[in-house]
Coordinates of C-alpha atoms in Angstrom, one line a residue:
Chain A
M29 CA 53.5 -65.3 -39.2
A30 CA 54.8 -64.5 -35.8
K31 CA 52.5 -66.0 -33.1
R32 CA 51.8 -65.3 -29.4
I33 CA 52.6 -67.6 -26.6
D34 CA 50.6 -67.6 -23.5
V35 CA 52.1 -69.8 -20.6
K36 CA 49.6 -70.5 -17.8
D37 CA 50.3 -72.1 -14.5
V38 CA 53.0 -74.0 -15.6
D39 CA 55.0 -76.4 -13.4
I40 CA 58.1 -78.2 -14.5
Y41 CA 59.5 -81.2 -13.1
Y42 CA 62.5 -83.7 -13.7
G43 CA 61.2 -86.8 -12.3
K44 CA 60.2 -86.1 -8.6
F45 CA 62.3 -83.0 -8.6
Q46 CA 60.3 -79.6 -9.3
A47 CA 62.5 -77.3 -11.2
V48 CA 59.8 -74.6 -12.0
R49 CA 56.6 -73.6 -10.4
G50 CA 53.5 -71.5 -11.2
V51 CA 54.9 -69.7 -14.3
N52 CA 52.4 -67.4 -15.9
L53 CA 53.4 -65.1 -18.9
T54 CA 52.6 -64.0 -22.4
I55 CA 54.8 -63.2 -25.2
E56 CA 53.7 -61.0 -27.8
P57 CA 54.2 -61.8 -31.4
R58 CA 57.0 -59.6 -33.2
S59 CA 58.8 -58.7 -30.0
V60 CA 61.9 -59.8 -28.4
T61 CA 61.5 -61.1 -24.6
A62 CA 64.4 -61.8 -22.5
F63 CA 64.7 -64.3 -19.7
I64 CA 67.3 -63.3 -17.0
G65 CA 67.9 -64.7 -13.5
P66 CA 70.9 -66.5 -11.7
S67 CA 72.0 -69.9 -12.8
G68 CA 69.8 -72.6 -11.7
C69 CA 66.7 -70.5 -11.6
G70 CA 64.9 -72.4 -14.5
K71 CA 64.9 -69.9 -17.4
S72 CA 66.3 -72.2 -19.9
T73 CA 64.1 -75.1 -18.6
V74 CA 61.1 -72.6 -19.2
L75 CA 62.6 -71.6 -22.5
R76 CA 62.7 -75.4 -23.6
T77 CA 59.2 -76.0 -22.7
L78 CA 58.0 -73.5 -25.1
N79 CA 59.0 -76.0 -27.8
R80 CA 58.8 -79.1 -25.9
M81 CA 62.6 -79.6 -26.1
H82 CA 63.0 -80.4 -22.3
E83 CA 61.1 -83.7 -23.1
V84 CA 64.3 -85.2 -24.5
V85 CA 65.4 -85.4 -20.8
P86 CA 64.0 -88.5 -19.4
G87 CA 61.4 -88.1 -16.6
A88 CA 60.8 -84.3 -17.7
R89 CA 57.0 -83.6 -17.4
V90 CA 55.0 -80.3 -17.5
S91 CA 51.7 -79.4 -15.9
G92 CA 49.7 -76.2 -17.0
D93 CA 49.2 -75.0 -20.4
V94 CA 51.6 -73.4 -23.1
L95 CA 49.4 -72.0 -25.9
L96 CA 50.7 -70.8 -29.4
D97 CA 48.0 -68.4 -30.9
G98 CA 45.5 -70.0 -28.4
E99 CA 46.5 -73.7 -29.2
D100 CA 47.8 -76.0 -26.8
I101 CA 51.2 -77.2 -27.7
Y102 CA 50.7 -80.1 -25.1
G103 CA 47.6 -81.3 -26.7
S104 CA 47.2 -85.1 -27.2
S105 CA 47.0 -84.7 -30.9
V106 CA 50.0 -82.6 -31.3
D107 CA 53.3 -83.7 -32.8
P108 CA 56.3 -82.6 -30.9
V109 CA 58.3 -82.5 -33.9
N110 CA 55.9 -80.4 -35.4
V111 CA 55.9 -77.9 -32.5
R112 CA 59.6 -77.7 -32.7
R113 CA 59.4 -76.7 -36.4
T114 CA 57.2 -74.3 -35.8
I115 CA 59.1 -73.1 -32.6
G116 CA 62.7 -73.0 -33.6
M117 CA 65.8 -73.1 -31.3
V118 CA 69.2 -71.7 -31.4
F119 CA 71.7 -73.0 -28.8
Q120 CA 74.5 -71.7 -26.7
R121 CA 77.4 -73.3 -28.8
P122 CA 77.1 -73.1 -32.4
N123 CA 76.3 -76.6 -33.4
P124 CA 76.5 -76.8 -37.4
F125 CA 76.2 -80.2 -38.5
P126 CA 80.2 -80.6 -38.9
T127 CA 80.5 -82.6 -42.2
M128 CA 78.0 -80.7 -44.1
S129 CA 78.5 -77.8 -46.3
I130 CA 77.1 -74.4 -45.5
Y131 CA 74.4 -75.0 -47.9
D132 CA 73.4 -78.5 -46.7
N133 CA 73.3 -77.0 -43.2
V134 CA 70.7 -74.5 -44.1
V135 CA 68.7 -77.0 -45.9
A136 CA 69.0 -79.8 -43.5
G137 CA 65.7 -78.9 -41.8
L138 CA 63.7 -78.6 -45.0
K139 CA 65.0 -81.9 -46.2
L140 CA 64.4 -83.6 -42.8
Q141 CA 60.7 -82.4 -43.1
G142 CA 60.5 -84.4 -46.1
T143 CA 59.0 -81.3 -48.5
R144 CA 60.3 -82.0 -51.9
M145 CA 61.8 -79.1 -53.3
R146 CA 63.2 -78.3 -56.9
K147 CA 67.0 -77.4 -56.8
H148 CA 66.2 -73.6 -57.6
E149 CA 63.6 -73.6 -54.7
L150 CA 66.3 -74.7 -52.3
D151 CA 68.6 -72.3 -53.8
D152 CA 66.2 -69.4 -53.0
A153 CA 65.7 -71.0 -49.4
V154 CA 69.5 -70.9 -48.9
E155 CA 69.8 -67.3 -50.1
R156 CA 66.9 -66.1 -48.3
S157 CA 67.8 -67.6 -44.9
L158 CA 71.5 -66.7 -45.2
V159 CA 70.5 -63.0 -46.1
S160 CA 68.2 -63.0 -43.2
A161 CA 70.8 -64.4 -40.8
N162 CA 73.3 -61.5 -42.1
L163 CA 75.8 -64.1 -43.4
W164 CA 74.9 -64.2 -47.3
H165 CA 77.7 -61.7 -48.3
E166 CA 80.5 -63.5 -46.2
V167 CA 79.5 -67.0 -47.5
R168 CA 77.9 -66.8 -51.0
S169 CA 81.1 -67.8 -52.8
R170 CA 81.9 -70.8 -50.7
L171 CA 78.5 -72.4 -50.2
K172 CA 79.8 -75.8 -50.7
K173 CA 82.8 -75.6 -48.1
P174 CA 82.3 -77.1 -44.8
G175 CA 80.2 -75.0 -42.1
S176 CA 82.6 -76.1 -39.4
G177 CA 85.2 -73.9 -41.6
L178 CA 83.5 -70.8 -40.5
S179 CA 84.3 -68.6 -37.5
G180 CA 82.3 -69.0 -34.1
G181 CA 80.4 -66.0 -34.8
Q182 CA 79.7 -67.0 -38.4
Q183 CA 78.7 -70.4 -37.3
Q184 CA 76.2 -69.0 -34.9
R185 CA 74.8 -67.1 -37.8
L186 CA 74.6 -70.2 -39.8
C187 CA 72.7 -71.8 -37.1
I188 CA 70.2 -69.0 -37.2
A189 CA 69.9 -69.5 -40.7
R190 CA 69.1 -73.1 -40.5
A191 CA 66.6 -72.5 -37.9
I192 CA 64.9 -70.0 -39.9
A193 CA 65.0 -71.9 -43.1
V194 CA 62.0 -73.9 -42.2
Q195 CA 60.1 -70.6 -41.6
P196 CA 59.4 -71.1 -37.8
Q197 CA 57.0 -68.7 -36.2
V198 CA 58.8 -68.3 -33.1
L199 CA 62.7 -68.2 -32.6
L200 CA 64.2 -69.5 -29.0
M201 CA 67.7 -68.6 -28.4
D202 CA 69.4 -70.3 -25.4
E203 CA 72.4 -67.8 -24.5
P204 CA 73.1 -67.5 -28.2
C205 CA 76.1 -65.1 -27.8
S206 CA 77.9 -66.7 -24.7
A207 CA 80.3 -68.5 -26.6
L208 CA 81.1 -65.7 -29.1
D209 CA 83.6 -62.9 -28.9
P210 CA 82.0 -59.2 -28.3
I211 CA 82.1 -58.0 -32.2
S212 CA 80.2 -61.4 -33.1
T213 CA 77.8 -60.9 -30.1
L214 CA 76.9 -57.2 -31.4
A215 CA 76.3 -58.7 -35.0
I216 CA 74.0 -61.4 -33.4
E217 CA 72.1 -58.7 -31.3
D218 CA 71.8 -56.5 -34.4
L219 CA 70.4 -59.4 -36.1
I220 CA 67.9 -60.2 -33.6
Q221 CA 66.6 -56.6 -34.1
Q222 CA 66.1 -57.4 -37.6
L223 CA 64.5 -60.8 -37.1
K224 CA 61.9 -59.5 -34.6
A225 CA 60.0 -57.7 -37.7
T226 CA 59.1 -61.3 -38.8
Y227 CA 59.5 -63.5 -35.7
T228 CA 58.6 -63.9 -32.1
I229 CA 61.8 -64.1 -30.4
V230 CA 62.7 -65.3 -26.9
I231 CA 66.2 -65.0 -25.6
V232 CA 67.8 -66.4 -22.3
T233 CA 70.9 -64.6 -21.6
H234 CA 73.3 -64.1 -18.6
N235 CA 74.5 -60.9 -19.9
M236 CA 72.0 -58.3 -18.3
Q237 CA 73.2 -55.6 -20.6
Q238 CA 72.5 -57.8 -23.6
A239 CA 68.9 -58.1 -22.3
A240 CA 68.7 -54.5 -21.9
R241 CA 69.8 -53.9 -25.4
V242 CA 67.9 -56.2 -27.5
S243 CA 64.7 -57.1 -25.6
D244 CA 61.1 -55.3 -25.4
R245 CA 60.3 -57.3 -22.4
T246 CA 62.1 -58.8 -19.8
A247 CA 61.1 -61.6 -17.5
F248 CA 63.2 -62.3 -14.3
F249 CA 63.4 -65.8 -12.8
N250 CA 64.8 -66.6 -9.4
L251 CA 64.7 -69.6 -7.1
A252 CA 61.5 -69.2 -4.7
G253 CA 64.1 -69.9 -1.8
V254 CA 66.8 -72.5 -0.9
S255 CA 66.1 -75.8 -2.3
Q256 CA 62.9 -74.3 -3.7
P257 CA 61.7 -74.4 -7.3
G258 CA 62.5 -71.5 -9.9
E259 CA 59.7 -69.0 -10.5
L260 CA 59.0 -65.9 -12.2
V261 CA 59.4 -63.0 -10.0
E262 CA 58.6 -60.1 -12.4
M263 CA 58.0 -59.4 -16.2
D264 CA 57.7 -56.0 -17.3
D265 CA 58.9 -53.7 -20.4
T266 CA 62.7 -53.9 -20.7
E267 CA 62.8 -50.0 -20.1
K268 CA 60.9 -50.6 -16.8
I269 CA 63.0 -53.4 -15.4
F270 CA 66.3 -51.8 -16.1
S271 CA 65.1 -48.2 -14.6
N272 CA 62.7 -48.8 -12.2
P273 CA 61.6 -52.6 -11.6
S274 CA 58.5 -53.1 -9.2
D275 CA 60.1 -56.2 -7.2
K276 CA 63.1 -55.4 -5.0
R277 CA 64.5 -59.1 -5.9
T278 CA 64.8 -57.8 -9.5
E279 CA 66.6 -54.6 -8.4
D280 CA 68.9 -56.5 -6.4
Y281 CA 69.7 -59.0 -9.1
I282 CA 70.2 -56.5 -11.8
S283 CA 72.1 -54.4 -9.7
G284 CA 74.6 -57.1 -8.8
R285 CA 73.5 -57.4 -5.0
F286 CA 73.2 -61.1 -5.5
G287 CA 73.2 -63.7 -8.0
Chain B
M8 CA 78.9 -59.2 -4.8
R9 CA 80.3 -56.3 -6.5
D10 CA 81.7 -55.0 -3.2
I11 CA 84.1 -52.4 -4.8
Y12 CA 81.5 -51.0 -6.9
H13 CA 78.9 -50.7 -3.9
D14 CA 81.5 -49.3 -1.8
E15 CA 82.1 -46.6 -4.5
L16 CA 78.5 -45.8 -4.5
D17 CA 78.3 -45.5 -0.9
D18 CA 81.3 -43.2 -0.9
I19 CA 79.9 -40.9 -3.6
G20 CA 76.9 -40.6 -1.3
N21 CA 79.1 -39.7 1.6
R22 CA 80.8 -36.9 -0.5
V23 CA 77.5 -35.4 -1.6
L24 CA 76.7 -35.1 2.2
M25 CA 79.9 -33.5 2.9
M26 CA 79.2 -30.9 0.4
I27 CA 75.7 -30.1 1.9
N28 CA 77.4 -29.7 5.3
L29 CA 80.1 -27.4 3.5
V30 CA 77.5 -25.0 1.7
A31 CA 75.2 -25.3 5.2
V32 CA 78.3 -23.8 7.3
A33 CA 79.2 -21.5 4.4
M34 CA 75.8 -19.6 4.4
Q35 CA 75.6 -19.6 8.0
R36 CA 79.0 -17.9 8.4
A37 CA 78.2 -15.5 5.4
T38 CA 75.0 -14.4 7.3
E39 CA 77.0 -14.0 10.3
A40 CA 79.7 -12.0 8.7
L41 CA 77.2 -9.8 6.7
L42 CA 75.3 -8.9 9.8
D43 CA 78.3 -8.4 12.0
A44 CA 80.8 -7.0 9.3
N45 CA 83.0 -9.7 10.4
L46 CA 85.9 -9.7 7.8
A47 CA 87.6 -12.4 9.0
L48 CA 84.6 -14.8 8.6
A49 CA 83.7 -13.4 5.3
D50 CA 87.4 -14.3 4.0
Q51 CA 87.2 -17.7 5.4
V52 CA 83.7 -18.2 3.4
I53 CA 85.4 -17.0 0.3
A54 CA 88.4 -19.2 0.6
D55 CA 86.5 -22.5 1.7
D56 CA 84.3 -22.3 -1.5
D57 CA 87.1 -23.9 -3.4
R58 CA 86.6 -27.0 -1.3
V59 CA 83.0 -27.0 -2.5
D60 CA 84.2 -26.5 -6.1
A61 CA 86.6 -29.1 -5.8
L62 CA 84.2 -31.7 -4.6
R63 CA 81.9 -31.1 -7.4
A64 CA 84.6 -31.7 -9.8
E65 CA 85.6 -34.9 -8.0
L66 CA 82.0 -36.1 -8.0
E67 CA 81.6 -35.5 -11.6
D68 CA 84.8 -37.6 -12.7
R69 CA 83.6 -40.4 -10.1
T70 CA 80.1 -40.8 -11.3
F71 CA 81.4 -40.6 -14.9
Q72 CA 83.7 -43.4 -14.3
V73 CA 81.1 -45.7 -12.6
I74 CA 78.7 -45.1 -15.5
A75 CA 81.5 -45.9 -17.9
Q76 CA 82.8 -48.9 -16.1
Q77 CA 80.0 -50.4 -14.1
A78 CA 76.9 -50.1 -16.2
P79 CA 74.8 -49.2 -13.2
V80 CA 71.1 -49.7 -13.5
A81 CA 67.8 -48.9 -11.5
T82 CA 68.4 -47.1 -8.3
D83 CA 72.2 -47.0 -8.8
L84 CA 71.8 -45.3 -12.2
R85 CA 69.3 -42.8 -10.5
V86 CA 71.6 -42.2 -7.7
L87 CA 74.5 -41.4 -10.1
I88 CA 72.5 -39.1 -12.4
A89 CA 71.0 -37.4 -9.6
T90 CA 74.3 -36.9 -7.9
N91 CA 75.7 -35.1 -10.8
Q92 CA 72.9 -32.7 -10.8
V93 CA 72.7 -32.4 -7.0
S94 CA 76.5 -31.6 -7.0
S95 CA 75.7 -28.7 -9.5
D96 CA 73.1 -27.2 -7.3
L97 CA 75.3 -27.5 -4.3
E98 CA 78.1 -25.9 -5.7
R99 CA 75.8 -23.1 -7.0
M100 CA 74.7 -22.7 -3.2
G101 CA 78.2 -22.5 -2.2
D102 CA 78.7 -19.6 -4.7
L103 CA 75.8 -17.7 -3.4
A104 CA 77.1 -17.9 0.0
H105 CA 80.3 -16.7 -1.4
H106 CA 78.6 -13.8 -3.0
V107 CA 77.0 -12.9 0.3
A108 CA 80.4 -12.9 2.0
K109 CA 82.0 -10.8 -0.8
T110 CA 79.2 -8.2 -0.2
A111 CA 80.0 -8.2 3.6
R112 CA 83.6 -7.5 2.7
L113 CA 83.0 -4.9 0.1
R114 CA 81.5 -2.9 2.6
Y115 CA 83.6 -3.6 5.3
P116 CA 84.2 -1.6 7.8
D117 CA 80.7 -0.7 7.3
V118 CA 77.6 -3.2 7.7
A119 CA 76.2 -3.7 4.3
V120 CA 72.9 -4.3 5.7
P121 CA 70.8 -1.1 6.5
P122 CA 69.1 -1.6 9.9
E123 CA 65.7 -1.5 8.5
I124 CA 66.7 -4.6 6.5
R125 CA 68.8 -6.4 9.2
D126 CA 65.6 -8.5 10.5
V127 CA 64.6 -9.6 6.9
I128 CA 67.9 -10.8 6.2
R129 CA 68.4 -12.6 9.6
Q130 CA 65.3 -14.3 8.9
M131 CA 66.3 -15.3 5.4
G132 CA 69.6 -16.6 6.9
E133 CA 67.7 -18.8 9.4
V134 CA 65.3 -20.1 6.8
A135 CA 68.2 -21.0 4.7
A136 CA 69.8 -22.9 7.7
S137 CA 66.6 -24.7 8.2
L138 CA 66.3 -25.8 4.7
V139 CA 69.7 -27.0 4.2
T140 CA 69.6 -28.9 7.6
K141 CA 66.5 -30.6 6.2
V142 CA 67.9 -31.3 2.6
A143 CA 70.9 -33.2 4.5
D144 CA 68.2 -35.3 6.4
V145 CA 66.3 -35.8 2.9
V146 CA 69.5 -37.0 1.1
E147 CA 70.7 -39.1 4.1
G148 CA 67.6 -40.8 4.8
R149 CA 66.1 -40.8 1.2
D150 CA 63.1 -39.2 2.9
V151 CA 60.2 -38.3 0.4
A152 CA 57.7 -37.0 2.9
L153 CA 60.3 -34.4 4.2
A154 CA 61.2 -33.3 0.9
Q155 CA 57.8 -32.4 0.2
A156 CA 57.8 -30.4 3.3
I157 CA 60.7 -28.5 2.1
E158 CA 58.7 -27.0 -0.5
E159 CA 56.3 -25.2 1.9
E160 CA 59.5 -23.9 3.9
D161 CA 60.7 -22.5 0.5
D162 CA 57.5 -20.4 0.1
S163 CA 58.4 -18.7 3.4
M164 CA 61.6 -17.6 1.8
D165 CA 59.8 -16.2 -1.1
A166 CA 57.5 -14.1 1.4
L167 CA 60.5 -12.8 3.1
L168 CA 61.9 -11.7 -0.4
R169 CA 58.9 -9.8 -1.3
K170 CA 58.9 -8.1 2.3
L171 CA 62.5 -6.9 1.4
F172 CA 61.5 -5.6 -2.0
T173 CA 58.6 -3.6 -0.1
V174 CA 61.0 -1.9 2.1
V175 CA 63.6 -1.1 -0.6
L176 CA 60.7 0.1 -3.0
S177 CA 58.9 2.2 -0.4
P178 CA 59.0 6.1 -0.9
N179 CA 60.8 6.2 2.9
W180 CA 63.8 4.4 1.4
A181 CA 66.6 6.7 2.6
R182 CA 69.8 4.5 1.7
G183 CA 70.4 5.5 -1.9
T184 CA 70.9 3.2 -4.9
E185 CA 74.1 1.4 -3.9
A186 CA 72.4 0.0 -0.7
A187 CA 69.3 -0.9 -2.6
I188 CA 71.2 -2.8 -5.2
D189 CA 73.2 -4.7 -2.3
T190 CA 70.0 -5.4 -0.6
T191 CA 68.3 -6.7 -3.7
L192 CA 71.0 -8.7 -4.6
L193 CA 71.2 -10.1 -1.1
G194 CA 67.7 -11.2 -1.2
R195 CA 68.1 -12.8 -4.4
Y196 CA 71.1 -14.7 -3.4
Y197 CA 69.3 -16.3 -0.1
E198 CA 66.2 -17.0 -2.3
R199 CA 68.1 -18.8 -4.9
Y200 CA 70.0 -20.7 -2.3
A201 CA 66.5 -21.8 -1.1
D202 CA 65.6 -22.9 -4.6
H203 CA 68.7 -24.8 -5.3
A204 CA 68.1 -26.8 -1.9
V205 CA 64.4 -27.5 -2.9
A206 CA 65.9 -28.9 -6.2
V207 CA 68.2 -31.1 -4.2
A208 CA 65.2 -32.5 -2.2
R209 CA 63.4 -33.0 -5.5
R210 CA 66.2 -35.1 -7.0
T211 CA 66.2 -37.1 -4.0
V212 CA 62.4 -38.0 -4.6
F213 CA 63.5 -39.0 -8.2
I214 CA 66.1 -41.5 -6.6
V215 CA 63.6 -43.1 -4.4
T216 CA 60.5 -43.2 -6.8
G217 CA 61.9 -43.2 -10.4
R218 CA 59.6 -40.0 -11.2
R219 CA 60.4 -36.5 -11.5
A220 CA 59.2 -34.6 -8.2

């Protein structure tokens, strides 16, 4: 079910402004890849091009290829909505639909897809997704209560349940823990470890220790220079990046010598 | 960025250099005390070893604190891990100089080293001094090439120890068992001192390359 992503010679622009240049990388199925780098280096921008989410910004465009198991997600016959269904996303701030119940939040994606499902099928999908998101035991007795009544950490897990309810192949996470307390953060990190058995996961994080804890591969992005676009400096096994990176800029960044 | 952290790492590095300097001076003085039966100098070496031990304890505490509080990675982490091992080697080098000084004091007013061994011991002291000076350069300059050169110099120390054994084990040995034991142990102290110096150099290679030398 999990799929591989190949990014080839990708340049990303917002209007005339080039945000990112020349990114080449491969993300293996059933692995966790962390994107790290200073603010403004383009890591979130690259993440968003992986499911065409950047297109919601007017003037945004991409050149190069993003292949999902060899298929170009920017192909002319490809529906971006379908891409986003296959490649789900979890955002920085937990954003459950505020007026919806926990149950309705989880099935929101399924209903939007227009798939006709029987009540028991929906019930199964809700339970399966909430179990996968490590939230089932905390909310099973109050599925009809509003999602906004949950704690921040629970809300984020609800968003993860909502994202995986539509059975995506890839899960993108844009700083999923930066609005959470340390305990909720560790709960999400444990969850990421469990989810990688099923999904390909890409996580953008400002917390380098989090990247070191949860990811198999780490990609370091940085600005190519003053007023220059962001670029991929180095991507390697996380163990290597944090013990003996090949590029001095990576070493300086992870050691806190700049950024 | 992270100025206090980096200042602390620099300062830890300076304390390691201070330790190297202390154990260098200790062995140099211990050799002089041994060959000249200089009691005051032997006593000074013995007393000064406390400073080496104190530095080792201090470095252990400080590296622990930085690891606990600053989450060091990559080179910084290798420096801290290596510092802990290096300070342990240096403390041991201090102890070995201390043993040499104690042998000198034990036999005072006699000279602990019989005349036929004197030259070998003097050479061992010279090799030890040369090695530890180079180790200081290796550590300060993170000099991998020099670290490898040190290994060869250590071979000459091993050769001197074999030479010393040949003399003691010869049928012509006329100094008795006690002198034989003293001599054998002294040779061993110098040889171990050199081995620990080589270990310090190897840790420096690890800091630079991330691979065990």
